[in-house]
Short mmCIF file of C-alpha atoms in Angstrom, two decimals:
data_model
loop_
_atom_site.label_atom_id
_atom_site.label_comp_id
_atom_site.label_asym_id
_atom_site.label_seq_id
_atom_site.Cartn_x
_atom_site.Cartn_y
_atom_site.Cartn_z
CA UNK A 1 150.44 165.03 7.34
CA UNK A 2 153.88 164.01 8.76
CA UNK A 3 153.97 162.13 11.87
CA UNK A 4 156.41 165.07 12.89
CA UNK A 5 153.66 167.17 12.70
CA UNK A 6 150.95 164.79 14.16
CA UNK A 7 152.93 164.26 16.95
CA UNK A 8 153.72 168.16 17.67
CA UNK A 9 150.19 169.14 17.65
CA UNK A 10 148.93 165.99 19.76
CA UNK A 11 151.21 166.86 22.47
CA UNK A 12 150.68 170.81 22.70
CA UNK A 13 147.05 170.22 22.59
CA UNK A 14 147.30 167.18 24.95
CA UNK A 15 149.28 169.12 27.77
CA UNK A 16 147.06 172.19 27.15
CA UNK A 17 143.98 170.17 27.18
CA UNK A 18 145.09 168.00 30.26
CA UNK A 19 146.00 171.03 32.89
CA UNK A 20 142.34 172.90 31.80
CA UNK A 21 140.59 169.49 32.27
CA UNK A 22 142.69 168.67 35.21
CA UNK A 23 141.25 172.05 37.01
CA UNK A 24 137.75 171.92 35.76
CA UNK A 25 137.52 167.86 36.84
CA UNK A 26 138.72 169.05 40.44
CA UNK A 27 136.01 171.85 40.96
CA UNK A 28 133.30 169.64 39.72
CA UNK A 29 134.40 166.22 41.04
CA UNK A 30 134.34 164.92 37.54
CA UNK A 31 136.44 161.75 38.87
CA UNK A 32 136.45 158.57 36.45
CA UNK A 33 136.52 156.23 39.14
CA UNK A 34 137.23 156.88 43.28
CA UNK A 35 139.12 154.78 45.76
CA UNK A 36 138.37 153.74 48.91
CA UNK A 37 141.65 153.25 50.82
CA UNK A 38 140.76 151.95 53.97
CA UNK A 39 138.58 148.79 52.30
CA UNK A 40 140.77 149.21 49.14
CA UNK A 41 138.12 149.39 46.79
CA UNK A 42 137.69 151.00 43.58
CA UNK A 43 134.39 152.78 42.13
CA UNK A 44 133.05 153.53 39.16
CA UNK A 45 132.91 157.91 38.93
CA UNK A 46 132.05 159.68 42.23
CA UNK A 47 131.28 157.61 45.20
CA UNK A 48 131.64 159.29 48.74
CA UNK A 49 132.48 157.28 51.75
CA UNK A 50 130.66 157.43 55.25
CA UNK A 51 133.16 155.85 56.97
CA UNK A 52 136.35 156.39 55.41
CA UNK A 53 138.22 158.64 52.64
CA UNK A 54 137.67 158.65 49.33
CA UNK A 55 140.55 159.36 46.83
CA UNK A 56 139.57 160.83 43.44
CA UNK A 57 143.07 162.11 42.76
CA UNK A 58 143.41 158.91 40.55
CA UNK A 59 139.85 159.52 38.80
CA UNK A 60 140.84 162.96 38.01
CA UNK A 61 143.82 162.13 36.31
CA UNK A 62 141.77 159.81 34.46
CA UNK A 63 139.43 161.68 33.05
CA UNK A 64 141.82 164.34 32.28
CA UNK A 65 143.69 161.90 30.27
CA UNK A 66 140.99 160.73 28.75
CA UNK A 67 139.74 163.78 27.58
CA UNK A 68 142.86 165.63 26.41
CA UNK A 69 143.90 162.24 24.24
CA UNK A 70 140.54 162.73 22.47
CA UNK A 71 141.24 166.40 21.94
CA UNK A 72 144.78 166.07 20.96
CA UNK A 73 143.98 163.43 18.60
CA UNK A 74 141.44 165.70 17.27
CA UNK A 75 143.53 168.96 16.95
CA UNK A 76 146.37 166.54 15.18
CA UNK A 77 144.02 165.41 12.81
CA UNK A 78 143.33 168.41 11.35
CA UNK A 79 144.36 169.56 8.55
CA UNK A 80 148.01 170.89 8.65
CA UNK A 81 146.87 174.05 7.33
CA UNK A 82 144.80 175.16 10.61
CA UNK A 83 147.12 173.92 12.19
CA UNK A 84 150.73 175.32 11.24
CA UNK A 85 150.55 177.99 13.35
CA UNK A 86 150.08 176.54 17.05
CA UNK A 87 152.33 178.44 19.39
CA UNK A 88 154.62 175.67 20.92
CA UNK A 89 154.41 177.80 24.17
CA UNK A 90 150.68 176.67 24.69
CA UNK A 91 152.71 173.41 26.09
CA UNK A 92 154.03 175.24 29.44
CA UNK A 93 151.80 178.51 29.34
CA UNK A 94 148.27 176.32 29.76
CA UNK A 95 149.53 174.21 32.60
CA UNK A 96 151.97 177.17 34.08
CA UNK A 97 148.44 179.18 34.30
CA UNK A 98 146.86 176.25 35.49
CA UNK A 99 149.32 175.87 38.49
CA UNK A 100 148.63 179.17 39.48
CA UNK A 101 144.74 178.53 39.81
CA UNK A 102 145.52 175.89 42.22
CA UNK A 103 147.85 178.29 44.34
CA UNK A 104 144.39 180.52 44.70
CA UNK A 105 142.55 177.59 44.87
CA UNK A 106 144.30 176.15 47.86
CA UNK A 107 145.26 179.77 49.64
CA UNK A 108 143.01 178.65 52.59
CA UNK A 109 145.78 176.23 53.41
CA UNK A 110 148.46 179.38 53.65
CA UNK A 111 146.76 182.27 55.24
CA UNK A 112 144.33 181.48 57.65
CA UNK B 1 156.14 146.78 52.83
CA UNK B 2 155.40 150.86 52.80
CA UNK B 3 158.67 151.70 54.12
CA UNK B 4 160.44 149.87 51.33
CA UNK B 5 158.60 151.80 48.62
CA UNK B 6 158.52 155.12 50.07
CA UNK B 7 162.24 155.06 50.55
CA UNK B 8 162.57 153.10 46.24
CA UNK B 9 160.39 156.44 45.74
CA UNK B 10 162.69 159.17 47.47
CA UNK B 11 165.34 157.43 46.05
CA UNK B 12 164.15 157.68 42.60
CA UNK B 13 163.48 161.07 43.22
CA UNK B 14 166.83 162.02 44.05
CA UNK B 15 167.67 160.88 40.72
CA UNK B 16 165.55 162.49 39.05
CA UNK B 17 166.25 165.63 40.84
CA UNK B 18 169.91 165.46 40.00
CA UNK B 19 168.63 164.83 36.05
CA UNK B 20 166.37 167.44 35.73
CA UNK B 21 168.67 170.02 38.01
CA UNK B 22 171.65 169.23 35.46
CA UNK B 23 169.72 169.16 32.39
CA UNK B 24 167.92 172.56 33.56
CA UNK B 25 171.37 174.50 34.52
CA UNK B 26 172.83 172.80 31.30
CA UNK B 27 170.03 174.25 29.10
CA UNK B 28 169.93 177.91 30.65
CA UNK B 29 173.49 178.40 31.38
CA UNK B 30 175.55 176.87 28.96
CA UNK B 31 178.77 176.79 29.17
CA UNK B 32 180.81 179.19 26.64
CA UNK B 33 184.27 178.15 27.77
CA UNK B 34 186.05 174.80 28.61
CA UNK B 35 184.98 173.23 31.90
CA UNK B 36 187.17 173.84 34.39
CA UNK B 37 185.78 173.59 37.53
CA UNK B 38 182.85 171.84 39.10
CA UNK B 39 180.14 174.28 38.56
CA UNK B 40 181.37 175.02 34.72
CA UNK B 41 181.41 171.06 34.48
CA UNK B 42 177.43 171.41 35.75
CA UNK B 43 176.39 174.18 32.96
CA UNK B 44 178.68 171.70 30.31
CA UNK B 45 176.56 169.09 30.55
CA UNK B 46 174.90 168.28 27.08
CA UNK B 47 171.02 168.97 28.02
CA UNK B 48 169.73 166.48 25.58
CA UNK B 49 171.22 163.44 26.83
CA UNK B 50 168.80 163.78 29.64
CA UNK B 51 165.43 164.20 28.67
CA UNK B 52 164.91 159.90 27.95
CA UNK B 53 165.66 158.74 31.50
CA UNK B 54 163.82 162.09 33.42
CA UNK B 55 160.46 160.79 31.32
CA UNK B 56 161.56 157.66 32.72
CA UNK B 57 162.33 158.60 36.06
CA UNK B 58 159.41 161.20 36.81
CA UNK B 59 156.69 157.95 35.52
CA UNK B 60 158.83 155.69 37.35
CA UNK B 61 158.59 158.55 40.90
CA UNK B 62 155.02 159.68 40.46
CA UNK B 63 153.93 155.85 40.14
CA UNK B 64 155.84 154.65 43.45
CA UNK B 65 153.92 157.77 44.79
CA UNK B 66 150.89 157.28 43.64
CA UNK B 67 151.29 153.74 45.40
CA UNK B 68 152.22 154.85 48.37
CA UNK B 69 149.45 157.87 48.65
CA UNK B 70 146.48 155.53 50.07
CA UNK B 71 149.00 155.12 53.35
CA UNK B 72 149.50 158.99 53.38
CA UNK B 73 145.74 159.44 53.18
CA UNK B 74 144.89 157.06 55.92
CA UNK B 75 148.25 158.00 58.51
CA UNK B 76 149.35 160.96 57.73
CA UNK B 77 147.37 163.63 56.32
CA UNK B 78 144.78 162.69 59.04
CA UNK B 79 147.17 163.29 61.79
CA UNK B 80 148.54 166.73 60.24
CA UNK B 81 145.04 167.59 60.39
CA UNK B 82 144.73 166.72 63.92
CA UNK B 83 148.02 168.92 64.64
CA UNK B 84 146.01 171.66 62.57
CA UNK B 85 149.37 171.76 60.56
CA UNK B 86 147.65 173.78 57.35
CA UNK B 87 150.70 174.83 55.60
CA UNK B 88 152.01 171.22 55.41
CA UNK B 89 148.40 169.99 54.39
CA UNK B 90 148.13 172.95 51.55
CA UNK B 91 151.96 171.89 50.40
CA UNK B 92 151.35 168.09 50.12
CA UNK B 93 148.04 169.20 48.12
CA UNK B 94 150.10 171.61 45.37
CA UNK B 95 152.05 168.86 45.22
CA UNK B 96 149.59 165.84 44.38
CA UNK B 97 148.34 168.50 41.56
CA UNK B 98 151.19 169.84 40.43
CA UNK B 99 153.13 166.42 40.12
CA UNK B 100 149.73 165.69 38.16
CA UNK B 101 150.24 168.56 35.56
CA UNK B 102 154.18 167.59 34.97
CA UNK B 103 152.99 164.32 33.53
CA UNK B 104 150.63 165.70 31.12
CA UNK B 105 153.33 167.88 30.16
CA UNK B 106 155.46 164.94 29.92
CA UNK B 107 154.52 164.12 26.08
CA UNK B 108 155.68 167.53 24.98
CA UNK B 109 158.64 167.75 26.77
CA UNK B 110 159.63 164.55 25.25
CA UNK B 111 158.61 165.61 21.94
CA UNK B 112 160.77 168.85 21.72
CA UNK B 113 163.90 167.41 23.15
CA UNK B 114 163.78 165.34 20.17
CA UNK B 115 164.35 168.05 17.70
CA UNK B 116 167.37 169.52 16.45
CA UNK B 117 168.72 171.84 19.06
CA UNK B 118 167.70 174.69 17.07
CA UNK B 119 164.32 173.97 16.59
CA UNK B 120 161.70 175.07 20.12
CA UNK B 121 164.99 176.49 22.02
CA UNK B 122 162.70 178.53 24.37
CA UNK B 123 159.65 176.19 24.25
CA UNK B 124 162.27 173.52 25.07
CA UNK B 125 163.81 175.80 28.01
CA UNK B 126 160.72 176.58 29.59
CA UNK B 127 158.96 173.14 29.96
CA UNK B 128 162.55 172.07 31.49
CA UNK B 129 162.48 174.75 34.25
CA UNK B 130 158.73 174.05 34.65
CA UNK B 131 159.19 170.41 35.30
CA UNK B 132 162.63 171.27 37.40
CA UNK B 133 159.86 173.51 39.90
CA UNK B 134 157.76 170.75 40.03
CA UNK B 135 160.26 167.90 40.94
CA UNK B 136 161.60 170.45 43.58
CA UNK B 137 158.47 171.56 45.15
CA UNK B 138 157.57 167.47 45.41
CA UNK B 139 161.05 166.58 46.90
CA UNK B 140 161.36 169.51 49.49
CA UNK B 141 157.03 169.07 50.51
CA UNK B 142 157.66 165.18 50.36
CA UNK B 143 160.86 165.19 52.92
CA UNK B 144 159.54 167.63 55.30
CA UNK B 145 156.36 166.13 55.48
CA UNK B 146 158.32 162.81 55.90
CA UNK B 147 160.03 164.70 58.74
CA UNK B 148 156.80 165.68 60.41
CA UNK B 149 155.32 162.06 60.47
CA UNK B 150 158.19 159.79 60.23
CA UNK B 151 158.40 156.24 59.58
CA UNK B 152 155.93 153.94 62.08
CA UNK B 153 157.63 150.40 62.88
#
């Protein structure tokens, strides 16, 4: 396998993988670590504040990451075979779809 | 100390605004004809020349912003609250996510901008005018909130 063709596959699957894990790690809280703002400390995974914020935003992105660089890395491994016809599109259409889900997600914010 | 990076990170935006806004007219609209006046000169831009410094540029804005969020959490998105100021709330929250998706989309965009012009012409196309929404939607959210809070001395 190329590295042309390692690298195409690893980065439609990781931007397809990312925006699905991305969605699914906000709805379940599925943050890698959480920060505390006000005392500026940092948490391993979920850990809710009494008196203050808590900011997952980073751990989401991190576990995202995390996830869709082990998929991608999985899906370029394969062989080329099963993989020579991934639709370059999946790139935009995953995360386009995914940006939508957070418009419905957050309508509460528009029309009450 | 806040001050000094929110204004590094609007003014990094603006660059990468102008970037992406060029690279996206240059890659939809071509020009067919010689440039000959300034919105020709926009669409004759060569697209590809671009893509390096907007990777650059959008890592470079979203980290100054991700630096910056903790004071938004604790000053400002407390007070819109207060104000019951939804809309703004809702906008600076599509924008936290959305800025989020760009940069996983970051590797592919980089990736097909490095192929022969030939090669992904609509793949290419679309993740441009993707990430040109998203660097919009963050600069036009992140100055009117700006507007609503202002700067504390």
């Amino acid at each position: 396998m190329t590295s042309r063709r390692f690298f195409a596959v690893f980065s439609i699957a990781f931007a397809a993988a990312y925006a699905v894990l991305y969605v699914i790690a906000i709805e379940y809280n599925l943050a890698l670590f959480t920060y505390h703002p006000a005392s500026g400390e940092f948490h391993w995974l979920v850990v809710p504040a009494a008196d203050q914020p808590a900011m997952y935003w980073y751990g989401w992105m991190a576990t995202s990451a995390l996830g869709a660089l082990a998929f991608a890395a999985l899906a370029a491994s394969l062989p080329a075979a099963w993989t020579a016809r991934i639709w370059p599109g999946w790139s935009w259409a995953v995360p386009l779809a995914v940006m939508v889900v957070f418009g419905y997600i957050l309508r509460g914010y528009f029309i009450r | 100390m806040i001050v000094v990076l929110l204004i590094a990170h609007a003014l990094l935006a603006v660059a990468l605004l102008g970037a992406i806004t060029h690279q996206t007219i240059g890659v939809w609209t071509p020009a067919k004809q010689p440039a000959d006046s300034f919105v020709a000169r926009m669409r004759s831009v060569s697209p590809s020349t671009y893509a390096g410094a907007i990777v650059v540029l959008y890592i470079a804005t979203a980290t100054l912003g991700a630096i910056i969020y903790p004071s938004y959490r604790l000053n400002v998105r407390i007070v819109l609250e207060q104000m019951q100021l939804a809309k703004a709330n809702g906008s600076f929250e599509l924008k936290e996510h959305f800025v989020a998706l760009g940069l996983g989309m970051l590797p592919a965009y980089w990736y097909f901008w490095r192929q022969p012009p030939a090669d992904y012409a609509r793949t290419r196309a679309v993740l441009t005018a993707l990430l040109a929404f998203i660097v919009w939607w963050g600069f036009i959210v992140g100055h009117v909130l700006n507007n609503i809070r202002g700067f504390e001395a």
